[in-house]
Amino acid sequence: MAHTDHLKLTRRSFVAASAAAAAALALTGCQAETQVAKTGAATSIKGVTVDPEFDPESGAEWIPIVCNANCGGFCENKVLVKDGVVLRQKTDDTTEDTWASPQLRSCPRGRSKQQDTFGVDRLKYPMKRKGWSADAPNGEKRGVDEWERISWDEAFQIVSEQVKKAIDQYGNRSILYAGTSTSFGQIANCINGLGGGLSSSSTESFGSCQYYSDPVIGTPLNGIGESNDRMDFVNADYIVLYGCNQAWASPGTYTYAFDEAKQGGTQFVYVGPEFNMTAAHFHAKWIRVRPGTDTALLLAVAYEMFKLDEAEGKGKVIDWDFLAKYTVGINGDAMPKDAKVKENFYDYLMGAYDDTPKNAEWASPITGTPVEDIRWYADMMRKSNNVMHLRSNAAFRCNDSDNLLQLYTTISLMGGHIGKSGNCADCAYHGTVGSPKNDPIFLAGDWAAGGTVYPNPIQSVVNDNELWPAVLEGKFNNTGNIVFGVLLPESQEKADIHVIVMDTVSSMNTKLDAMRAVEAMRKVDFVVTTARQFTVQAQYSDVVLPTVSEWEINGMRNQATWYANREALVIGRKVCEPMFEAKTDQQVGYGLAKAMGLPADEMYPTSEKQQWYNLLSTTTMRDEKTGEWGNMFSFTAEEIEALGAKGKPQDGFMPVSEILEKGVYKVERKAGDGYTYYGYQNFIKDPKANPLGTVSGKFEIYSQTKADMLNAAGRTKDFTWKPYPSYKVPVNGYEESFVDGDINGEKGEYPIQMFTPHYLRRSHTQFDNLPWLRHAFTNPVFIAAADADERGVKSGDWVRVYNQYGSILRPASVSQRFMPGVMAVPHGPWLDIDPKTGYDRAGCENVLTAPVGSGCGTAGYNTNLVNFEKYSGELPADYQLDPRVPAGIGE
């Protein structure tokens, strides 16, 4: 049975099951003893009661809630609550749905979020693994052991004792914060007060863009922040979506943002290894490119642009005046003063250094892109066209893609496609779609929690690819925290790790080489995790601390301004009190600090109610006409008191009571308004007064800074990074799918290139446990029709996907939309290892990823080689599996 047929056949039963589940949730609600009460007397129609939504006397209230998953949607959700019981849910209806102010409509993930808070798999209280003791950790039982309930005091005491024991016996470097968030979390703050621990870092979502910041080539950190705003989309002749799939990754508003341009005649172009749903929606021209070969493709595009310019007359295709004014390094006549290498981009393309011109004929066998499409791409980028070059981070989550952002930007610079209407080169990732982060409209306030925040005295950082080897082998290369764009010279260091801390992370699912994660977790003396459900990290821990969901606290989605929708401010109110014995992050930190003998009251002097007021009262908005910043919310003395806080009344753009009721405020836009922005507009207007952060103050097509950083980091063997963009054969890339790397020879043992797209069922790993989504989205692996036919696989068949790192079992979805030799394994399933076979039944993509970190330390999620075969066994569908709950815990 085909994957799509399965969805059609089960839709009616899915809706019925959803209704039944919603009814069951309503009966349990937020308070275990609360039952749904009658909503009032019958209406004039005998036996019919008034729906509480429309009965003003029912006491039901619509409460705005935060969908705080990291998908980038930032959608508006509300729940109808009566007596602490959620009756139903809806999305944004605060305004009419217009292009000027589109509704922030929720996707299936947000609409299923009540199962995240009220699901049967919710952790109720602190737990300890039965087989663990301080004297006998029995680490081999992690992942399969039973559990027992303990008190919060006991949990804090165990964590405190184990941390102190490790520090006393092995030193502070024996503590590992296993995940970027953990390195800055509440538990880490407490441990930092005792001398700190080893931090960890990863390029994660951003790939090789992570080390790019203003001093490197002139782009902002991660190459994000300088796009044109969405109102300018209509002025583009072409919009290139390079690896983008908003329809799956952050559906709703961000796909809709492009619709006006499509209706106005803008041609969309999609570049990637599969013709995805976003490309199909916009009827985009598909430029095929194999995973990890994007550098080769764009080098050929640049070459063909130069050749077109020579053929048609200098300046017809390439904007030489623009290059001279705003860039350095395009050729030998434009070299920067700090250049150490007597080479340049143009001569490299022409083959001056290796006798290999980087033309379309050179690139096509590598990339799989037809020669005519490469030349079409080059012609499209000519200066007379208005081109918006927008990308996701997918192509940058590839091994050895460290030249790609410089090259991607260079292509646009050559055509003068930056700093003016209808033209830009930036990112369309998460909330960055038409939302330039360097020109915000709202600025989230400050929680002003006060208190002591202990810096980590240990500056060593373990990179993603070395996270588990650092535990198992005791060594790593410390090149600094790449999350902040730091890339330091190579520093080989030793590690003797005995305690692993997992705080608000999903590292066992999201870091490279998941099977070694299991080994690492079983090796150490003690593991502590915070979790809402019995996540993979919780399953392999010794003590688990249950934490609250977003519905049990107040929150603002715009705190992460870098990813937020520029035109909307979204807040969520508390729906119910914390479930069972769950605690907030601050409560966890406070309790652990006391157990460790730290000054907890000094660390947490401000109540969470006061912090909520602080955040709202200091949030600001920029006036469209004057450009001045002012308070977003006005407060009366009564409103401050109602929040349980102390403060002074203030004027603002809108009453705080209004945002607390509606949950969202959206700017109404119009063409040419005061919020209009073109990426890098200030630099383009006056480059001397507004220089970029590079040595030259301009965009650097030749960047000595880039080359020096990458070469000093010592993560790339047998290759010297050039200051200009050049091609390096990527580790585990297309060439390595052949015997001896010969693309004209025979395919090797692992001939299929695997990439890991976002999927509608999840936001990263969040939501993967929710029954409604597990029923609606089966999480198959997506296989090119040619490869499936060769192995006798059809849609709906179970397959084993495998390589030297592990095996996963998933149903197949066979498609003509994928390039031959390419497979997509969706990102984010919760690892579920069959103890008999060792196969992962969930389809966790990182079972198959190689622990490679070349260049800046890029986690190459999209450059991995696998094989697959039809699987003869039968497995239940995900929605038929029992909820993941800790064994041995009674009701």
mmCIF file of N, CA and C in Angstrom, residues 173-178 198 462-477 493-500 516-525:
data_model
loop_
_atom_site.group_PDB
_atom_site.id
_atom_site.type_symbol
_atom_site.label_atom_id
_atom_site.label_comp_id
_atom_site.label_asym_id
_atom_site.label_seq_id
_atom_site.Cartn_x
_atom_site.Cartn_y
_atom_site.Cartn_z
ATOM 1 N N ARG A 173 37.015 19.136 34.914
ATOM 2 C CA ARG A 173 36.921 18.731 33.510
ATOM 3 C C ARG A 173 36.302 17.336 33.357
ATOM 4 N N SER A 174 35.964 16.713 34.452
ATOM 5 C CA SER A 174 35.268 15.419 34.385
ATOM 6 C C SER A 174 33.766 15.601 34.213
ATOM 7 N N ILE A 175 33.280 16.842 34.237
ATOM 8 C CA ILE A 175 31.865 17.147 34.033
ATOM 9 C C ILE A 175 31.676 17.620 32.595
ATOM 10 N N LEU A 176 30.737 17.019 31.877
ATOM 11 C CA LEU A 176 30.463 17.413 30.492
ATOM 12 C C LEU A 176 29.051 17.953 30.361
ATOM 13 N N TYR A 177 28.941 19.191 29.888
ATOM 14 C CA TYR A 177 27.632 19.748 29.518
ATOM 15 C C TYR A 177 27.351 19.302 28.086
ATOM 16 N N ALA A 178 26.533 18.280 27.930
ATOM 17 C CA ALA A 178 26.383 17.622 26.626
ATOM 18 C C ALA A 178 25.291 18.276 25.791
ATOM 19 N N LEU A 198 33.255 20.991 31.249
ATOM 20 C CA LEU A 198 33.498 21.092 29.804
ATOM 21 C C LEU A 198 32.204 21.451 29.092
ATOM 22 N N VAL A 462 33.968 21.201 23.572
ATOM 23 C CA VAL A 462 33.996 19.993 22.749
ATOM 24 C C VAL A 462 33.053 20.175 21.570
ATOM 25 N N ASN A 463 33.551 19.978 20.364
ATOM 26 C CA ASN A 463 32.724 20.137 19.166
ATOM 27 C C ASN A 463 31.846 18.910 18.943
ATOM 28 N N ASP A 464 30.763 19.121 18.196
ATOM 29 C CA ASP A 464 29.746 18.105 17.930
ATOM 30 C C ASP A 464 30.340 16.751 17.549
ATOM 31 N N ASN A 465 31.197 16.725 16.553
ATOM 32 C CA ASN A 465 31.702 15.447 16.034
ATOM 33 C C ASN A 465 32.590 14.715 17.031
ATOM 34 N N GLU A 466 33.062 15.427 18.059
ATOM 35 C CA GLU A 466 33.943 14.810 19.048
ATOM 36 C C GLU A 466 33.261 14.631 20.399
ATOM 37 N N LEU A 467 31.955 14.889 20.460
ATOM 38 C CA LEU A 467 31.257 14.836 21.742
ATOM 39 C C LEU A 467 31.343 13.447 22.367
ATOM 40 N N TRP A 468 30.953 12.432 21.609
ATOM 41 C CA TRP A 468 30.990 11.069 22.159
ATOM 42 C C TRP A 468 32.411 10.505 22.187
ATOM 43 N N PRO A 469 33.266 10.758 21.180
ATOM 44 C CA PRO A 469 34.664 10.325 21.290
ATOM 45 C C PRO A 469 35.395 10.933 22.488
ATOM 46 N N ALA A 470 35.022 12.160 22.881
ATOM 47 C CA ALA A 470 35.661 12.761 24.059
ATOM 48 C C ALA A 470 35.386 11.938 25.297
ATOM 49 N N VAL A 471 34.180 11.369 25.377
ATOM 50 C CA VAL A 471 33.829 10.511 26.509
ATOM 51 C C VAL A 471 34.525 9.165 26.399
ATOM 52 N N LEU A 472 34.492 8.590 25.211
ATOM 53 C CA LEU A 472 34.965 7.217 25.018
ATOM 54 C C LEU A 472 36.478 7.105 24.846
ATOM 55 N N GLU A 473 37.077 8.123 24.229
ATOM 56 C CA GLU A 473 38.501 8.052 23.916
ATOM 57 C C GLU A 473 39.341 9.057 24.690
ATOM 58 N N GLY A 474 38.666 10.035 25.322
ATOM 59 C CA GLY A 474 39.376 10.948 26.202
ATOM 60 C C GLY A 474 40.200 12.015 25.532
ATOM 61 N N LYS A 475 39.791 12.458 24.320
ATOM 62 C CA LYS A 475 40.541 13.527 23.654
ATOM 63 C C LYS A 475 39.631 14.289 22.697
ATOM 64 N N PHE A 476 39.993 15.551 22.431
ATOM 65 C CA PHE A 476 39.238 16.384 21.501
ATOM 66 C C PHE A 476 40.086 17.583 21.105
ATOM 67 N N ASN A 477 39.676 18.230 20.015
ATOM 68 C CA ASN A 477 40.344 19.440 19.519
ATOM 69 C C ASN A 477 39.516 20.645 19.937
ATOM 70 N N GLU A 493 43.364 18.436 23.296
ATOM 71 C CA GLU A 493 43.251 18.352 24.748
ATOM 72 C C GLU A 493 42.733 16.986 25.175
ATOM 73 N N LYS A 494 42.969 16.655 26.440
ATOM 74 C CA LYS A 494 42.518 15.392 26.999
ATOM 75 C C LYS A 494 41.267 15.599 27.835
ATOM 76 N N ALA A 495 40.502 14.519 27.981
ATOM 77 C CA ALA A 495 39.288 14.564 28.790
ATOM 78 C C ALA A 495 39.152 13.254 29.549
ATOM 79 N N ASP A 496 38.641 13.365 30.767
ATOM 80 C CA ASP A 496 38.355 12.180 31.581
ATOM 81 C C ASP A 496 36.971 12.406 32.182
ATOM 82 N N ILE A 497 35.940 12.096 31.402
ATOM 83 C CA ILE A 497 34.573 12.495 31.739
ATOM 84 C C ILE A 497 33.883 11.401 32.552
ATOM 85 N N HIS A 498 33.291 11.823 33.675
ATOM 86 C CA HIS A 498 32.601 10.891 34.565
ATOM 87 C C HIS A 498 31.143 11.270 34.810
ATOM 88 N N VAL A 499 30.774 12.508 34.521
ATOM 89 C CA VAL A 499 29.399 12.964 34.724
ATOM 90 C C VAL A 499 28.938 13.677 33.453
ATOM 91 N N ILE A 500 27.746 13.317 32.972
ATOM 92 C CA ILE A 500 27.155 13.983 31.810
ATOM 93 C C ILE A 500 25.879 14.684 32.261
ATOM 94 N N ARG A 516 27.161 5.668 19.020
ATOM 95 C CA ARG A 516 28.257 5.902 19.961
ATOM 96 C C ARG A 516 27.766 6.733 21.147
ATOM 97 N N ALA A 517 26.683 7.492 20.954
ATOM 98 C CA ALA A 517 26.100 8.207 22.082
ATOM 99 C C ALA A 517 25.646 7.217 23.145
ATOM 100 N N VAL A 518 25.061 6.118 22.710
ATOM 101 C CA VAL A 518 24.630 5.088 23.653
ATOM 102 C C VAL A 518 25.832 4.541 24.421
ATOM 103 N N GLU A 519 26.922 4.269 23.708
ATOM 104 C CA GLU A 519 28.140 3.785 24.364
ATOM 105 C C GLU A 519 28.649 4.794 25.388
ATOM 106 N N ALA A 520 28.658 6.058 25.000
ATOM 107 C CA ALA A 520 29.180 7.099 25.880
ATOM 108 C C ALA A 520 28.331 7.243 27.139
ATOM 109 N N MET A 521 27.025 7.221 26.965
ATOM 110 C CA MET A 521 26.140 7.369 28.115
ATOM 111 C C MET A 521 26.294 6.195 29.081
ATOM 112 N N ARG A 522 26.605 5.041 28.576
ATOM 113 C CA ARG A 522 26.755 3.857 29.425
ATOM 114 C C ARG A 522 28.133 3.768 30.086
ATOM 115 N N LYS A 523 29.071 4.580 29.652
ATOM 116 C CA LYS A 523 30.440 4.493 30.160
ATOM 117 C C LYS A 523 30.641 5.261 31.465
ATOM 118 N N VAL A 524 29.966 6.387 31.618
ATOM 119 C CA VAL A 524 30.281 7.297 32.718
ATOM 120 C C VAL A 524 29.659 6.829 34.031
ATOM 121 N N ASP A 525 29.969 7.567 35.099
ATOM 122 C CA ASP A 525 29.484 7.211 36.433
ATOM 123 C C ASP A 525 28.072 7.723 36.710
#
